[in-house]
Amino acid sequence: MVGRLHDRAGELTELGVHDMVGIGFGPSNLALAIAVEEHNAQVAPSAALRVTFLERQERFGWHRGMLLDGATMQVSYLKDLVTLRNPASDFSFVSYLHGQDRLVDFINHKTMFPLRHEFHDYLEWAASRLDHLVEYGSEVIDLRPVTRGSEIAFIDVVSRRGGDPERTEVRRARNVVIAAGLEPRTPDGIEITERIWHNHDLLDRVNAMPSTPRGRFLVVGAGQSAAEVTEYLHSNFPRAAVHTVFARYGFSPADDSSFANQIFDPTAVDDFFHASDEVRAMLLDYHRGTNYSVVDTDLIDELYRRVYQEKVRGVERLHMVRASRVTGLEDIPDGVRATIEFLPTGRRQTLDADVVVLATGYRSRDPWRLLGGMAAVYNADDAGRLRVRRDYRVITSAGTTAGIYIPGATEYAHGISSTLLSNVAVRAGELLRSTLDHADGHSSEHVDDTSATDEVTADAPALALG
Ligand code: NAP
C-alpha cells in the first residue's frame, strides 16, 4: 500500500495512511526521523511507523548561506541529533567522525565546537542515510481535515513538486509535525533588493556580487551573524571598508557560562512550560544574552584587534558605528544611501555603500500559515499564538484526534531552546512517544479544550472517510 494519493482533477487513486508526515527536513525533523528509524528497527515490521518528511529544498541544506570559512558551532557537538536521547546511536557526531576516519584527530583538536562546515557535513551524512523517508523538492500547500464518523481523524497533506506545479500530491496522516525552521527578519519598511541583503543569503549573494564602485559595505546588527559577516567581508574584500551599525555601544559577549547554559537543558523545558507568563517573560529576559544579540568572545577580540591595528597603521577600513540606527535606505546609482542616526545626540548623517547586509535576526516561520484548511480546529492564546501542550501538540477542538505538532516555533511556551539545536535529540524522543501514546489511546493529555469550536468551517472542507 502506498501512502500517497495523486490528486490531479481531484481523483484519489490509492489510499494509505501515514502515522506521521513531517513538514520540513532541517535538524529538528531530521532528529525525529532518526528516532523513528531507531524505533522501527526495534519493533515487528507490522508495527513499524509509516512516516514521510516533505522538504521544499531540492537537497538537504542548513543555513548554507552562512557556512563561512572558519565559523564554528556555538553548541557542543554532544548536542547533536541523537546523543542526549540515545548515546549509543550510530547517528551521533562521534559515529560520523569515526566513519570519516577523523575521530582521533578531532579528539586531539580539544574542542567541543566543530566548524559549521563540518557539522553541516555531519547533518548531510545523517540525512543521506534517511533518504527513503524524505521527498525533497516538495512544498506543502495545504492541510485538509478528514473526518471519520464525527471526528477529524486524519489530515490530508497536500504538496506540490517544484518540477510540475500543476501536479499535487496528497498524503493522509494521523499526525503532522511542522518544523519549517526560521525565516530572516528584516526591519519594517526595508525591502530586500539586489544591493540590500539579509545575511541568511550571504554566500549566494557574494557569488553574484553587483558592481562595487565605492568599496564600502554596511552591516546592520550586533549579533553573532553581524559579527561574522563583518569579519568575512573585511577579510575577503581587503580593499573595502566595512561599517557595522548597531544600537549597542559595543558588541556584547555571549553568556556561555555553565549555570546560565542550563537554560538549554531538557529539564529547563519543563520548568519553563509550567511557569506563568510573567515568569516565562522574566526568564527569557534574564537569559537573552545566552543567545540573542550577542557574540562569541574570541570573535569580539579579533574584531577589536583589527580596528586597533588599523588605527595604529593609519589605514582604517573597519568601522564600528555604535549607539546608532539606520533610519532609511535609499537606492542610488550602483549603491544604497543609508541615513544613520547617532542616538545620543540625534545627529543624522548619510553613508553611501555598495551593499547593505541586514544581520537583523530570524523568526520562526509562523505555523498558522501552514495550517491551511486545518486552521479552523485550532485556537490561539491572547497573543494570537497557537496553544500547545508540553509534547508540542497543538490543542484542538473536541472531536479532533489527528495531531499537529509544532516543535521549533514555541519559544513562548517551551523556552529559549525551542528554535535551537540544543534540545532536538530529546525533543524528537518526546514527539515520537507522544504519537505512539495517542495511537495506543494512552495519552495523558486528552483533547479537552471545550472553549474551542468543534465545527470545521466552510473554508475547510472536510473529506469523509468511511
Ligand atoms: P540576533 O542574535 O537576533 O541579532 C539580531 C541583531 O539585529 C541584534 O543586534 C538586533 O539589535 C539587530 N536588529 C534587529 N532588528 C533590527 C532593526 N529593525 N534595526 C536595526 N537592528 C536590528 O540574530 P543573529 O545574529 O542572526 O543570531 C541568531 C541565532 O543564530 C543565534 O542563536 C546565534 O547564536 C546563531 N548564529 C550562530 C552562528 C554560528 O553558529 N557560528 C552564526 C550566526 C548566528 P537589538 O539587540 O538592538 O534589537
mmCIF file with all atom_site columns, C-alpha atoms in Angstrom, residues 24-36 53 60 81-82 85 91 122-130 133-134 136 179 424 428:
data_model
loop_
_atom_site.group_PDB
_atom_site.id
_atom_site.type_symbol
_atom_site.label_atom_id
_atom_site.label_alt_id
_atom_site.label_comp_id
_atom_site.label_asym_id
_atom_site.label_entity_id
_atom_site.label_seq_id
_atom_site.pdbx_PDB_ins_code
_atom_site.Cartn_x
_atom_site.Cartn_y
_atom_site.Cartn_z
_atom_site.occupancy
_atom_site.B_iso_or_equiv
_atom_site.pdbx_formal_charge
_atom_site.auth_seq_id
_atom_site.auth_comp_id
_atom_site.auth_asym_id
_atom_site.auth_atom_id
_atom_site.pdbx_PDB_model_num
ATOM 1  C CA . GLY A 1 24  ? 10.473 20.442 6.663  1.00 0.00 ? 24  GLY A CA 1
ATOM 2  C CA . PHE A 1 25  ? 13.642 18.405 6.936  1.00 0.00 ? 25  PHE A CA 1
ATOM 3  C CA . GLY A 1 26  ? 16.049 20.539 8.903  1.00 0.00 ? 26  GLY A CA 1
ATOM 4  C CA . PRO A 1 27  ? 17.804 19.351 12.066 1.00 0.00 ? 27  PRO A CA 1
ATOM 5  C CA . SER A 1 28  ? 14.571 19.142 14.092 1.00 0.00 ? 28  SER A CA 1
ATOM 6  C CA . ASN A 1 29  ? 12.721 16.750 11.783 1.00 0.00 ? 29  ASN A CA 1
ATOM 7  C CA . LEU A 1 30  ? 15.977 15.004 10.900 1.00 0.00 ? 30  LEU A CA 1
ATOM 8  C CA . ALA A 1 31  ? 16.392 14.155 14.594 1.00 0.00 ? 31  ALA A CA 1
ATOM 9  C CA . LEU A 1 32  ? 12.785 12.948 14.611 1.00 0.00 ? 32  LEU A CA 1
ATOM 10 C CA . ALA A 1 33  ? 13.377 10.807 11.511 1.00 0.00 ? 33  ALA A CA 1
ATOM 11 C CA . ILE A 1 34  ? 16.296 9.144  13.290 1.00 0.00 ? 34  ILE A CA 1
ATOM 12 C CA . ALA A 1 35  ? 14.147 8.474  16.366 1.00 0.00 ? 35  ALA A CA 1
ATOM 13 C CA . VAL A 1 36  ? 11.508 6.868  14.122 1.00 0.00 ? 36  VAL A CA 1
ATOM 14 C CA . PHE A 1 53  ? 9.113  14.076 5.507  1.00 0.00 ? 53  PHE A CA 1
ATOM 15 C CA . PHE A 1 60  ? 19.435 18.787 2.413  1.00 0.00 ? 60  PHE A CA 1
ATOM 16 C CA . LEU A 1 81  ? 20.907 14.832 16.553 1.00 0.00 ? 81  LEU A CA 1
ATOM 17 C CA . VAL A 1 82  ? 20.818 11.889 18.960 1.00 0.00 ? 82  VAL A CA 1
ATOM 18 C CA . ARG A 1 85  ? 18.367 10.841 23.685 1.00 0.00 ? 85  ARG A CA 1
ATOM 19 C CA . PHE A 1 91  ? 23.777 8.620  14.115 1.00 0.00 ? 91  PHE A CA 1
ATOM 20 C CA . TYR A 1 122 ? 27.526 15.583 9.619  1.00 0.00 ? 122 TYR A CA 1
ATOM 21 C CA . LEU A 1 123 ? 23.890 16.652 9.126  1.00 0.00 ? 123 LEU A CA 1
ATOM 22 C CA . GLU A 1 124 ? 24.102 15.809 5.402  1.00 0.00 ? 124 GLU A CA 1
ATOM 23 C CA . TRP A 1 125 ? 25.631 12.428 6.238  1.00 0.00 ? 125 TRP A CA 1
ATOM 24 C CA . ALA A 1 126 ? 22.759 11.668 8.631  1.00 0.00 ? 126 ALA A CA 1
ATOM 25 C CA . ALA A 1 127 ? 20.138 12.939 6.174  1.00 0.00 ? 127 ALA A CA 1
ATOM 26 C CA . SER A 1 128 ? 21.580 10.849 3.338  1.00 0.00 ? 128 SER A CA 1
ATOM 27 C CA . ARG A 1 129 ? 21.057 7.700  5.433  1.00 0.00 ? 129 ARG A CA 1
ATOM 28 C CA . LEU A 1 130 ? 17.361 8.567  5.661  1.00 0.00 ? 130 LEU A CA 1
ATOM 29 C CA . LEU A 1 133 ? 11.941 8.817  4.385  1.00 0.00 ? 133 LEU A CA 1
ATOM 30 C CA . VAL A 1 134 ? 12.227 12.166 2.593  1.00 0.00 ? 134 VAL A CA 1
ATOM 31 C CA . TYR A 1 136 ? 12.911 16.748 -1.423 1.00 0.00 ? 136 TYR A CA 1
ATOM 32 C CA . ALA A 1 179 ? 9.247  22.015 11.677 1.00 0.00 ? 179 ALA A CA 1
ATOM 33 C CA . VAL A 1 424 ? 16.449 18.447 19.200 1.00 0.00 ? 424 VAL A CA 1
ATOM 34 C CA . ALA A 1 428 ? 12.470 14.025 18.959 1.00 0.00 ? 428 ALA A CA 1
#
